[in-house]
Coordinates of C-alpha atoms and ligand atoms in Angstrom, one line a residue:
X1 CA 87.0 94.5 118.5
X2 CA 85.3 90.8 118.6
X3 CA 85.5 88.8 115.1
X4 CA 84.0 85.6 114.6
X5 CA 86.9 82.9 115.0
X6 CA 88.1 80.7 112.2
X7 CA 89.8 77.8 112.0
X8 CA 93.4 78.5 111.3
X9 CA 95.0 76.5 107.9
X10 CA 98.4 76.2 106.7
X11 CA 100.4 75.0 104.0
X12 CA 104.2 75.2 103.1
X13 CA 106.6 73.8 100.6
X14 CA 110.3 72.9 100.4
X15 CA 110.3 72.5 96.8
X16 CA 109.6 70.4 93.3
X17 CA 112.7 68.5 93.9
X18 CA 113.5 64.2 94.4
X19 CA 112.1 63.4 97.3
X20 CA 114.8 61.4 98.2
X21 CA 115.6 61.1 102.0
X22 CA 111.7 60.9 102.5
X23 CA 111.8 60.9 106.7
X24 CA 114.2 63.8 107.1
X25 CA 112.3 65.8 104.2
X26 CA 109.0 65.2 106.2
X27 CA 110.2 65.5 109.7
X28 CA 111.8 69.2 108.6
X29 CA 108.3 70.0 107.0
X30 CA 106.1 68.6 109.7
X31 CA 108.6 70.5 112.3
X32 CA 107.7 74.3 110.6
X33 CA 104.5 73.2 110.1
X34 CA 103.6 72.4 114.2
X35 CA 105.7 75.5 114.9
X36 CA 103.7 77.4 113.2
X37 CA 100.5 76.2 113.5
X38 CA 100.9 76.9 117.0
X39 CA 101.6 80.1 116.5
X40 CA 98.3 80.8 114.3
X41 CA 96.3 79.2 117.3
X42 CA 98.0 81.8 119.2
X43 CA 96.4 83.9 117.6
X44 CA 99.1 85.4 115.2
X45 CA 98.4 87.3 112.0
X46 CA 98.5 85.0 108.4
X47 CA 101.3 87.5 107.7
X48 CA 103.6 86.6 111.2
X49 CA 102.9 83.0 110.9
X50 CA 104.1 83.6 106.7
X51 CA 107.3 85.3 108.0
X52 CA 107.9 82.6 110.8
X53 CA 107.4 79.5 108.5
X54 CA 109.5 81.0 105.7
X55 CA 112.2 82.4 108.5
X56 CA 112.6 78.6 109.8
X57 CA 112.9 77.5 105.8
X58 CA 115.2 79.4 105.1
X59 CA 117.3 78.5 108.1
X60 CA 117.0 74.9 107.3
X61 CA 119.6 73.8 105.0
X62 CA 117.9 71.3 103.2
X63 CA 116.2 73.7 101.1
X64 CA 117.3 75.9 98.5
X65 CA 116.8 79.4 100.6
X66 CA 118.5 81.3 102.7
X67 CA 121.1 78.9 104.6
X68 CA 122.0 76.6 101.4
X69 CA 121.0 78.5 98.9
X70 CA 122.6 77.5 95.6
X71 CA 125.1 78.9 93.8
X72 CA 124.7 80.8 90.7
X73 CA 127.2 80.8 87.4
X74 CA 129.7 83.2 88.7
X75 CA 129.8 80.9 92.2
X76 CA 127.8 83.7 94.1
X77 CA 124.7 83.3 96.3
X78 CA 121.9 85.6 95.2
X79 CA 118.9 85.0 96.8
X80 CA 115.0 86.6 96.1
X81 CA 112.0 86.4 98.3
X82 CA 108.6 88.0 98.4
X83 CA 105.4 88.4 100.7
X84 CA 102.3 89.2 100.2
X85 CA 99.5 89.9 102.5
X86 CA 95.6 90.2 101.9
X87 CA 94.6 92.4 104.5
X88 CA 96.4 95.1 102.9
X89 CA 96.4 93.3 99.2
X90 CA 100.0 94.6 99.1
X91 CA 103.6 92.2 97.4
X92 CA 106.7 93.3 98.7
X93 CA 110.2 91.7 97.6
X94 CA 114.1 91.2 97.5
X95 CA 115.4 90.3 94.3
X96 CA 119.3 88.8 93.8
X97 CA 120.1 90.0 97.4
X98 CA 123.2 88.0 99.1
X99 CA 124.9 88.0 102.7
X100 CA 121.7 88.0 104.7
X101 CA 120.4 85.0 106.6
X102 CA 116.6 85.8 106.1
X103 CA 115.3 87.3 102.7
X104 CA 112.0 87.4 103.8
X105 CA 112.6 90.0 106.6
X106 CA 113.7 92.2 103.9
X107 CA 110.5 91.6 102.4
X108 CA 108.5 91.9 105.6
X109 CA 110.5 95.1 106.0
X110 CA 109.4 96.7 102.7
X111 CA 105.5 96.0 103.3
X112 CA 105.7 99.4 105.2
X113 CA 107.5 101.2 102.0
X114 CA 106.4 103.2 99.1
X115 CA 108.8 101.4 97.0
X116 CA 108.3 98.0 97.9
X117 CA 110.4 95.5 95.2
X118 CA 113.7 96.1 95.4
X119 CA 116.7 94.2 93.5
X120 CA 120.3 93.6 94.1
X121 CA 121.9 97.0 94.9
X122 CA 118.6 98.6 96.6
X123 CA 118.4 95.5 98.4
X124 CA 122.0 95.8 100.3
X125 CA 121.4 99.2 101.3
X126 CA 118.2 98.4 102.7
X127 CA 119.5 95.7 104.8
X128 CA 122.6 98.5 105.5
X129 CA 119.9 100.5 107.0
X130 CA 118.3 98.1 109.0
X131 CA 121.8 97.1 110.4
X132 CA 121.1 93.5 109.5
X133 CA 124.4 91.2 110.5
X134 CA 126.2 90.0 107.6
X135 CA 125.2 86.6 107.0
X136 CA 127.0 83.7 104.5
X137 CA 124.4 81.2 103.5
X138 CA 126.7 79.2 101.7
X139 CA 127.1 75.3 103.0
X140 CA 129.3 72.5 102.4
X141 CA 127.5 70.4 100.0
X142 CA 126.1 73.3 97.6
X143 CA 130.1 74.7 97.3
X144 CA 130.7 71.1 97.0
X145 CA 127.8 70.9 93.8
X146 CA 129.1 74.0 92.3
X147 CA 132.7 72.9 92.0
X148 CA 131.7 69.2 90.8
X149 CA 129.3 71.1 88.0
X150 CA 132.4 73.4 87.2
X151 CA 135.0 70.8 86.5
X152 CA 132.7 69.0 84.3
X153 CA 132.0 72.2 82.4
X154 CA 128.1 73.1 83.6
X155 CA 126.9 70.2 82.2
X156 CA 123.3 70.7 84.5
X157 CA 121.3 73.5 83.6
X158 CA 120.7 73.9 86.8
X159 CA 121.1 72.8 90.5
X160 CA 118.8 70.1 92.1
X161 CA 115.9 71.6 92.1
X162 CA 113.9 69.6 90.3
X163 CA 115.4 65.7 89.1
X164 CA 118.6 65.3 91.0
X165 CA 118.8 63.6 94.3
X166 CA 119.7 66.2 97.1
X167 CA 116.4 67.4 97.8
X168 CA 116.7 70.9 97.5
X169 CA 114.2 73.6 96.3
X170 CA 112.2 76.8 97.1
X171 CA 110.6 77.4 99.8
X172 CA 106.9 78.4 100.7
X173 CA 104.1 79.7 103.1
X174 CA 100.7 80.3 102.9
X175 CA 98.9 80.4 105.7
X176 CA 95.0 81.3 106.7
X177 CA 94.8 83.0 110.6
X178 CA 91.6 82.8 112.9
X179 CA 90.5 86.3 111.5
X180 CA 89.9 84.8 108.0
X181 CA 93.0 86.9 106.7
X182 CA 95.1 85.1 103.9
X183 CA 99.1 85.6 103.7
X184 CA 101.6 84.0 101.0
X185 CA 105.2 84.1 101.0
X186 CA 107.9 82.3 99.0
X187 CA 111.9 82.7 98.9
X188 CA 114.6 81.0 96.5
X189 CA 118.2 80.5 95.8
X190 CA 117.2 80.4 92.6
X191 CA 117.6 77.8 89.6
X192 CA 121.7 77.2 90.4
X193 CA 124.1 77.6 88.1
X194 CA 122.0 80.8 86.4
X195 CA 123.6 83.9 84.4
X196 CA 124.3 86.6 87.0
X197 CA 121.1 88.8 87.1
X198 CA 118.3 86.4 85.9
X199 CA 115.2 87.2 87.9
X200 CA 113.3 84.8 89.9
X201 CA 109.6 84.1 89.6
X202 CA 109.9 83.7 93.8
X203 CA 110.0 87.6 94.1
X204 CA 106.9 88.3 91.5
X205 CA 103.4 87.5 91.6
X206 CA 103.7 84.9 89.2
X207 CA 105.1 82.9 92.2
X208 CA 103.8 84.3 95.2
X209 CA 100.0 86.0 95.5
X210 CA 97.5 86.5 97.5
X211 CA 94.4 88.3 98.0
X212 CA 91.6 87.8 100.4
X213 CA 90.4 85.4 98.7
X214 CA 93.5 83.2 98.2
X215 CA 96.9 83.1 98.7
X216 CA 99.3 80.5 96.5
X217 CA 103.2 79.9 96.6
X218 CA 105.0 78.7 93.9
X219 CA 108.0 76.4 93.3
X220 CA 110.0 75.0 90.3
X221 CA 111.3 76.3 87.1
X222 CA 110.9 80.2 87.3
X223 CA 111.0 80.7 83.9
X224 CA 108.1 78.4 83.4
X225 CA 106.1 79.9 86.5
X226 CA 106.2 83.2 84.9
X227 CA 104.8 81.7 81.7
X228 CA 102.3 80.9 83.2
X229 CA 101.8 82.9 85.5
X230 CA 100.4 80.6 87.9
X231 CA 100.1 82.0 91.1
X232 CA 98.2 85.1 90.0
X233 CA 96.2 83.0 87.7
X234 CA 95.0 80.6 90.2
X235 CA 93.8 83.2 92.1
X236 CA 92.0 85.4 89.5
X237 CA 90.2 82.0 88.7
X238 CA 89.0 81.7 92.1
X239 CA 87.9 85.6 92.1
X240 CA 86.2 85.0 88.8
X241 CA 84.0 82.4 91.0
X242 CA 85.9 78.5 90.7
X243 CA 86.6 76.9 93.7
X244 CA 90.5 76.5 94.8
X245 CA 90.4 73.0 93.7
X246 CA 88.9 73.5 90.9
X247 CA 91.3 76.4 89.9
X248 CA 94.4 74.3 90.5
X249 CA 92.8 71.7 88.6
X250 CA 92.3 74.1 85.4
X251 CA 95.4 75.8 85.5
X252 CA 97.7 72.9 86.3
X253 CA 96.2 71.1 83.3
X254 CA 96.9 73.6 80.6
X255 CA 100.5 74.0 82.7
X256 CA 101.2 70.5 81.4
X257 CA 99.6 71.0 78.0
X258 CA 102.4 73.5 77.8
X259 CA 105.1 71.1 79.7
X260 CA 105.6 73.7 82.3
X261 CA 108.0 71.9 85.3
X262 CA 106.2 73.5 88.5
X263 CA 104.2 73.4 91.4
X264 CA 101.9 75.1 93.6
X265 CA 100.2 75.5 97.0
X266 CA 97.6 77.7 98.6
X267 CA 93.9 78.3 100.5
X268 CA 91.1 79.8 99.8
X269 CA 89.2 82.2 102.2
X270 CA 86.6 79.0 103.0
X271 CA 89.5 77.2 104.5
X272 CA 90.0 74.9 101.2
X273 CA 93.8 73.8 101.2
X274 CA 95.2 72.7 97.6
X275 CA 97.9 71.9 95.5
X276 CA 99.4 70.9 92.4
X277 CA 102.2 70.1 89.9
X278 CA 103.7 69.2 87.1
X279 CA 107.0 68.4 88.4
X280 CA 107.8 64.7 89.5
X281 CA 107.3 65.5 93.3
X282 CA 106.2 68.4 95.7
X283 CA 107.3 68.7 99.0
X284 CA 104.9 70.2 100.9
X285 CA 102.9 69.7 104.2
X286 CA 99.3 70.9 105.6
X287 CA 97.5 71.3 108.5
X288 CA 93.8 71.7 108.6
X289 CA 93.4 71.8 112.3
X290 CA 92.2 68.6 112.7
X291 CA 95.0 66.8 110.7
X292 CA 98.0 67.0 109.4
X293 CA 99.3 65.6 106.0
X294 CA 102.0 66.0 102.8
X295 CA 102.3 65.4 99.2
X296 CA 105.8 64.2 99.5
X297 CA 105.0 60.0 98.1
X298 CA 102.7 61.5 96.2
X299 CA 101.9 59.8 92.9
X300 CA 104.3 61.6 90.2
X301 CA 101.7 61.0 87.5
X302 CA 98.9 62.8 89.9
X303 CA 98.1 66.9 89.1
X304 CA 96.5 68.0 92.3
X305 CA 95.3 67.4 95.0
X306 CA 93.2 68.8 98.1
X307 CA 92.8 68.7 101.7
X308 CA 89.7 66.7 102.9
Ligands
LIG1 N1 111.3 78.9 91.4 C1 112.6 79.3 91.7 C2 113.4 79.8 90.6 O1 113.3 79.3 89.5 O2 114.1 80.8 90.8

């Protein structure tokens, strides 16, 4: 079958968090970002070049996912991730799932099940079954955090995700392939220092959704993601007829009326790129095809912006 080409975009994120340590932050983003550009001018699916960007995320420790993930309450590693894909409008996820290096293979995995969100428990067997090696994201400086925060009583409410200088944060994809197909993926350690069995928004469609008309990714405070529910509510504004831009602009306003700490990513189905926040910074990087940029010096006072 022939299909008119288009050009392929892509965004990703590593997070609301400091952008301190500016070049490395940027030179791990723009890194993903070629490798995966290339791989959408290969001619790979939105959905492949989702799973490769997030997959390369996760394995950089600089980023709260998969390999330096943060520790939770009890000291423990649970980590969520989720996909979604607009060819088949279908979310898949992991929820609190530990010893695996990449989350979002489970929830590639799971795009092919009837049952395709599956928490803690459900999630180990499933990587059981697909005899996935067991994996110990945990590094250095985030045991290192978790026993500073523990002899000073959890004074943080949570790890550096969003104010505190190590640059850490979720991770995100979304990406637009030559067919015109959207994808969106996103995958967390979480807040840090949470009550065993909180829920992430990074495995719901509050932080992760896409449909063919847009994909977004989420990253920040979960709680307040969900409250809003902003990536699903970018989206329906987009379905309901407002441009991307405009849609980020609307719904990242009445985030801040309601002092939400967030941000957001995505691209329409005309090739728009956009983003957003509330949060002080967002790490995130873009290529349109004929440029590449990021939002990491980005003004903190600014609420979003958009590719030109
Ligand atoms: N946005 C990641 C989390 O709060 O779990």
């Amino acid at each position: 079958m022939t299909f008119d080409k288009q050009q392929p975009k892509l965004i990703i994120h590593g997070g609301a968090s400091s952008a301190q340590g500016v070049d490395a932050v940027r030179q791990s983003l723009y890194k993903v970002l070629e490798d995966v550009y290339g791989l959408l001018l290969a001619g790979a699916t939105a959905c492949e070049a989702v799973v490769r960007g997030c997959r390369l995320l996760e394995d950089e420790p600089r980023f709260n996912a998969g390999t330096g993930s943060v520790l939770q309450s009890d000291g423990q590693i649970r980590m969520s991730a989720s996909l979604m894909d607009s060819t088949t409008q279908a979310f898949s996820g992991v929820i609190n799932v530990s010893r695996v290096q990449n989350p979002i293979e489970l929830a590639l995995a799971l795009q092919d099940y009837p049952d395709r969100v599956l928490s803690d428990y459900g999630a180990a067997e499933l990587v059981r079954e697909m005899a996935l090696p067991i994996y110990n994201p945990l590094t250095e400086e985030r045991l290192q955090e978790w026993l500073q925060d523990r002899q000073d009583n959890f004074p943080r409410k949570m790890a550096n995700l969003v104010s505190t200088p190590a640059g850490t944060g979720t991770i995100g994809v979304v990406a637009l392939d030559d067919r015109g197909c959207l994808a969106a993926g996103t995958s967390t350690g979480g807040k840090g220092f949470e009550r065993i069995g909180r829920v992430s928004d990074s495995a719901m469609p509050a932080g992760n959704y896409a449909t063919s008309l847009a994909g977004i990714s989420c990253t920040g405070i979960g709680e307040d993601i969900i409250d809003e529910c902003l990536a699903a509510r970018i989206v329906v504004r987009v379905t309901d007829g407002l441009s991307l831009s405009a849609a980020f602009e609307r719904s990242l306003t009445e985030a801040k009326r309601n002092q939400r700490d967030l941000g957001a990513i995505g691209i329409d189905a005309t090739g728009e790129i956009a983003w957003g926040k509330t949060s002080e910074v967002l790490l995130a990087a873009y290529h349109t095809g004929e440029k590449i940029g990021d939002t990491i010096e980005w003004s903190a006072e600014e609420l979003t912006g958009f590719a030109e």
